[in-house]
Amino acid sequence: GFVGNAIVRPEFSVMTSPQPSCTISATDLDFGAKGVLSTAITGQSSLGVTCTQGASWSVVLDGGATGNSAARKMASAAGDTVTYNLYRDAARTSVWGSSTAQQATGTGTGASQNLPVYGSVPVQTTPRPGVYSDRVVATIRY
């Protein structure tokens, strides 16, 4: 039979092993409705990067439909184009592209980090009216 008031208190371990990991999100960049492209147009968007603490990361942007980050173009349904580019700096001097020299880098904090994306449409011959767009893919490496 049962004898005494024995209490057994087993111990067990609780573990997790966080691995380096990152996520990225993006917001659209809309230059808005414009008339004649006789002056440069600027705009801004952002990427959100969330990486585990201490994880080194880099973000590259592809060249969009042209495949060339030095010659990005938005296109209309009629096939007309508007030249534009994306930059890592507010002065719009550092093109954000897909090469090592054109990437943004950082170290994860465990919280979301905001990366501004600066856009510019240079002075150019104004195409036919319409909606012009391009799709750029942001890739994070860690």
PDB file of C-alpha atoms in Angstrom:
ATOM      1  CA  GLY A   1       0.000   0.000   0.000  1.00  0.00           C
ATOM      2  CA  PHE A   2       0.750   3.670   0.071  1.00  0.00           C
ATOM      3  CA  VAL A   3       2.861   4.892   2.991  1.00  0.00           C
ATOM      4  CA  GLY A   4       3.696   8.541   3.812  1.00  0.00           C
ATOM      5  CA  ASN A   5       3.190  11.871   2.174  1.00  0.00           C
ATOM      6  CA  ALA A   6       6.015  11.820  -0.382  1.00  0.00           C
ATOM      7  CA  ILE A   7       6.081  14.682  -2.877  1.00  0.00           C
ATOM      8  CA  VAL A   8       8.070  14.247  -6.033  1.00  0.00           C
ATOM      9  CA  ARG A   9       9.175  17.410  -7.853  1.00  0.00           C
ATOM     10  CA  PRO A  10      10.872  16.507 -11.088  1.00  0.00           C
ATOM     11  CA  GLU A  11      12.942  19.071 -12.919  1.00  0.00           C
ATOM     12  CA  PHE A  12      13.031  19.542 -16.669  1.00  0.00           C
ATOM     13  CA  SER A  13      14.835  21.876 -19.042  1.00  0.00           C
ATOM     14  CA  VAL A  14      13.234  24.417 -21.341  1.00  0.00           C
ATOM     15  CA  MET A  15      15.307  25.408 -24.371  1.00  0.00           C
ATOM     16  CA  THR A  16      15.230  27.241 -27.643  1.00  0.00           C
ATOM     17  CA  SER A  17      17.950  27.854 -30.179  1.00  0.00           C
ATOM     18  CA  PRO A  18      17.269  31.031 -32.139  1.00  0.00           C
ATOM     19  CA  GLN A  19      19.054  30.907 -35.468  1.00  0.00           C
ATOM     20  CA  PRO A  20      20.036  33.917 -37.537  1.00  0.00           C
ATOM     21  CA  SER A  21      16.856  34.943 -39.310  1.00  0.00           C
ATOM     22  CA  CYS A  22      15.486  37.983 -41.120  1.00  0.00           C
ATOM     23  CA  THR A  23      12.248  39.230 -42.644  1.00  0.00           C
ATOM     24  CA  ILE A  24      11.752  42.179 -44.964  1.00  0.00           C
ATOM     25  CA  SER A  25       8.701  44.253 -45.898  1.00  0.00           C
ATOM     26  CA  ALA A  26       8.208  47.085 -48.379  1.00  0.00           C
ATOM     27  CA  THR A  27       5.929  50.028 -49.060  1.00  0.00           C
ATOM     28  CA  ASP A  28       5.215  51.315 -52.569  1.00  0.00           C
ATOM     29  CA  LEU A  29       6.891  54.447 -53.900  1.00  0.00           C
ATOM     30  CA  ASP A  30       4.387  56.690 -55.699  1.00  0.00           C
ATOM     31  CA  PHE A  31       5.783  59.738 -57.488  1.00  0.00           C
ATOM     32  CA  GLY A  32       2.217  61.010 -57.927  1.00  0.00           C
ATOM     33  CA  ALA A  33       0.498  62.570 -60.941  1.00  0.00           C
ATOM     34  CA  LYS A  34       2.805  64.931 -62.821  1.00  0.00           C
ATOM     35  CA  GLY A  35       2.648  67.035 -65.954  1.00  0.00           C
ATOM     36  CA  VAL A  36       5.622  67.859 -68.144  1.00  0.00           C
ATOM     37  CA  LEU A  37       8.831  66.275 -66.799  1.00  0.00           C
ATOM     38  CA  SER A  38      10.834  69.502 -67.056  1.00  0.00           C
ATOM     39  CA  THR A  39      12.041  69.311 -63.443  1.00  0.00           C
ATOM     40  CA  ALA A  40      13.254  66.336 -61.433  1.00  0.00           C
ATOM     41  CA  ILE A  41      10.656  64.587 -59.291  1.00  0.00           C
ATOM     42  CA  THR A  42      11.575  62.967 -55.992  1.00  0.00           C
ATOM     43  CA  GLY A  43       9.772  60.498 -53.778  1.00  0.00           C
ATOM     44  CA  GLN A  44      10.428  58.263 -50.808  1.00  0.00           C
ATOM     45  CA  SER A  45       9.386  54.832 -49.622  1.00  0.00           C
ATOM     46  CA  SER A  46      10.814  52.422 -47.074  1.00  0.00           C
ATOM     47  CA  LEU A  47      11.793  48.851 -46.370  1.00  0.00           C
ATOM     48  CA  GLY A  48      11.380  47.255 -42.959  1.00  0.00           C
ATOM     49  CA  VAL A  49      14.120  44.814 -41.955  1.00  0.00           C
ATOM     50  CA  THR A  50      13.735  42.636 -38.869  1.00  0.00           C
ATOM     51  CA  CYS A  51      16.662  40.339 -38.029  1.00  0.00           C
ATOM     52  CA  THR A  52      17.720  38.432 -34.951  1.00  0.00           C
ATOM     53  CA  GLN A  53      20.090  40.373 -32.707  1.00  0.00           C
ATOM     54  CA  GLY A  54      23.631  40.399 -34.031  1.00  0.00           C
ATOM     55  CA  ALA A  55      22.769  38.964 -37.460  1.00  0.00           C
ATOM     56  CA  SER A  56      24.646  40.809 -40.205  1.00  0.00           C
ATOM     57  CA  TRP A  57      22.406  41.577 -43.173  1.00  0.00           C
ATOM     58  CA  SER A  58      22.527  43.210 -46.588  1.00  0.00           C
ATOM     59  CA  VAL A  59      19.670  44.352 -48.820  1.00  0.00           C
ATOM     60  CA  VAL A  60      19.903  44.629 -52.598  1.00  0.00           C
ATOM     61  CA  LEU A  61      17.326  45.913 -55.098  1.00  0.00           C
ATOM     62  CA  ASP A  62      17.075  44.437 -58.573  1.00  0.00           C
ATOM     63  CA  GLY A  63      16.851  46.533 -61.727  1.00  0.00           C
ATOM     64  CA  GLY A  64      13.123  46.057 -62.181  1.00  0.00           C
ATOM     65  CA  ALA A  65      11.863  45.198 -65.669  1.00  0.00           C
ATOM     66  CA  THR A  66      15.062  46.426 -67.335  1.00  0.00           C
ATOM     67  CA  GLY A  67      17.223  44.194 -65.137  1.00  0.00           C
ATOM     68  CA  ASN A  68      19.665  47.099 -64.863  1.00  0.00           C
ATOM     69  CA  SER A  69      19.769  49.124 -61.637  1.00  0.00           C
ATOM     70  CA  ALA A  70      21.615  51.914 -63.482  1.00  0.00           C
ATOM     71  CA  ALA A  71      18.798  52.295 -66.052  1.00  0.00           C
ATOM     72  CA  ARG A  72      15.465  51.638 -64.360  1.00  0.00           C
ATOM     73  CA  LYS A  73      12.302  52.454 -66.299  1.00  0.00           C
ATOM     74  CA  MET A  74       8.617  52.565 -65.456  1.00  0.00           C
ATOM     75  CA  ALA A  75       6.424  51.507 -68.384  1.00  0.00           C
ATOM     76  CA  SER A  76       2.850  52.208 -69.435  1.00  0.00           C
ATOM     77  CA  ALA A  77       0.419  49.689 -70.915  1.00  0.00           C
ATOM     78  CA  ALA A  78       1.221  51.254 -74.318  1.00  0.00           C
ATOM     79  CA  GLY A  79       4.931  50.513 -73.847  1.00  0.00           C
ATOM     80  CA  ASP A  80       6.109  54.094 -73.281  1.00  0.00           C
ATOM     81  CA  THR A  81       8.675  54.527 -70.501  1.00  0.00           C
ATOM     82  CA  VAL A  82       9.770  56.970 -67.808  1.00  0.00           C
ATOM     83  CA  THR A  83      13.339  56.722 -66.518  1.00  0.00           C
ATOM     84  CA  TYR A  84      13.834  56.724 -62.733  1.00  0.00           C
ATOM     85  CA  ASN A  85      16.233  55.451 -60.112  1.00  0.00           C
ATOM     86  CA  LEU A  86      16.389  54.418 -56.460  1.00  0.00           C
ATOM     87  CA  TYR A  87      18.992  55.514 -53.942  1.00  0.00           C
ATOM     88  CA  ARG A  88      20.229  54.693 -50.440  1.00  0.00           C
ATOM     89  CA  ASP A  89      20.835  58.343 -49.491  1.00  0.00           C
ATOM     90  CA  ALA A  90      18.661  61.459 -49.336  1.00  0.00           C
ATOM     91  CA  ALA A  91      21.100  63.315 -51.637  1.00  0.00           C
ATOM     92  CA  ARG A  92      20.289  60.664 -54.258  1.00  0.00           C
ATOM     93  CA  THR A  93      23.919  60.003 -55.158  1.00  0.00           C
ATOM     94  CA  SER A  94      24.281  56.337 -54.062  1.00  0.00           C
ATOM     95  CA  VAL A  95      22.268  54.097 -56.410  1.00  0.00           C
ATOM     96  CA  TRP A  96      20.627  51.174 -54.628  1.00  0.00           C
ATOM     97  CA  GLY A  97      21.221  48.176 -56.831  1.00  0.00           C
ATOM     98  CA  SER A  98      22.181  44.527 -56.809  1.00  0.00           C
ATOM     99  CA  SER A  99      25.983  44.709 -56.605  1.00  0.00           C
ATOM    100  CA  THR A 100      27.973  44.601 -53.373  1.00  0.00           C
ATOM    101  CA  ALA A 101      28.913  48.264 -53.832  1.00  0.00           C
ATOM    102  CA  GLN A 102      25.231  49.221 -54.184  1.00  0.00           C
ATOM    103  CA  GLN A 103      23.773  47.324 -51.213  1.00  0.00           C
ATOM    104  CA  ALA A 104      22.601  48.536 -47.816  1.00  0.00           C
ATOM    105  CA  THR A 105      24.069  46.714 -44.812  1.00  0.00           C
ATOM    106  CA  GLY A 106      23.455  46.516 -41.101  1.00  0.00           C
ATOM    107  CA  THR A 107      23.237  44.365 -37.996  1.00  0.00           C
ATOM    108  CA  GLY A 108      20.003  42.983 -36.599  1.00  0.00           C
ATOM    109  CA  THR A 109      18.593  44.391 -33.372  1.00  0.00           C
ATOM    110  CA  GLY A 110      15.697  41.970 -32.940  1.00  0.00           C
ATOM    111  CA  ALA A 111      13.307  44.828 -33.779  1.00  0.00           C
ATOM    112  CA  SER A 112      12.214  46.329 -37.092  1.00  0.00           C
ATOM    113  CA  GLN A 113      14.749  48.670 -38.694  1.00  0.00           C
ATOM    114  CA  ASN A 114      13.490  51.249 -41.199  1.00  0.00           C
ATOM    115  CA  LEU A 115      15.464  51.666 -44.429  1.00  0.00           C
ATOM    116  CA  PRO A 116      14.392  54.709 -46.464  1.00  0.00           C
ATOM    117  CA  VAL A 117      14.292  54.231 -50.240  1.00  0.00           C
ATOM    118  CA  TYR A 118      14.832  57.520 -52.070  1.00  0.00           C
ATOM    119  CA  GLY A 119      13.526  57.792 -55.623  1.00  0.00           C
ATOM    120  CA  SER A 120      14.113  60.274 -58.410  1.00  0.00           C
ATOM    121  CA  VAL A 121      12.669  60.827 -61.883  1.00  0.00           C
ATOM    122  CA  PRO A 122      15.150  62.977 -63.818  1.00  0.00           C
ATOM    123  CA  VAL A 123      14.253  65.637 -66.386  1.00  0.00           C
ATOM    124  CA  GLN A 124      13.347  63.850 -69.625  1.00  0.00           C
ATOM    125  CA  THR A 125      11.114  64.014 -72.668  1.00  0.00           C
ATOM    126  CA  THR A 126       7.564  63.681 -71.359  1.00  0.00           C
ATOM    127  CA  PRO A 127       5.822  60.569 -72.693  1.00  0.00           C
ATOM    128  CA  ARG A 128       2.119  60.134 -73.407  1.00  0.00           C
ATOM    129  CA  PRO A 129      -0.212  60.446 -70.408  1.00  0.00           C
ATOM    130  CA  GLY A 130      -0.939  57.205 -68.581  1.00  0.00           C
ATOM    131  CA  VAL A 131      -0.031  55.129 -65.572  1.00  0.00           C
ATOM    132  CA  TYR A 132       3.635  54.127 -65.480  1.00  0.00           C
ATOM    133  CA  SER A 133       4.956  51.463 -63.137  1.00  0.00           C
ATOM    134  CA  ASP A 134       7.782  49.036 -62.486  1.00  0.00           C
ATOM    135  CA  ARG A 135       8.217  46.173 -60.047  1.00  0.00           C
ATOM    136  CA  VAL A 136      11.445  46.078 -58.036  1.00  0.00           C
ATOM    137  CA  VAL A 137      12.421  43.062 -55.936  1.00  0.00           C
ATOM    138  CA  ALA A 138      14.209  43.653 -52.617  1.00  0.00           C
ATOM    139  CA  THR A 139      16.349  40.734 -51.437  1.00  0.00           C
ATOM    140  CA  ILE A 140      17.789  40.387 -47.945  1.00  0.00           C
ATOM    141  CA  ARG A 141      20.884  38.275 -47.361  1.00  0.00           C
ATOM    142  CA  TYR A 142      22.034  37.248 -43.904  1.00  0.00           C
TER     143      TYR A 142
END
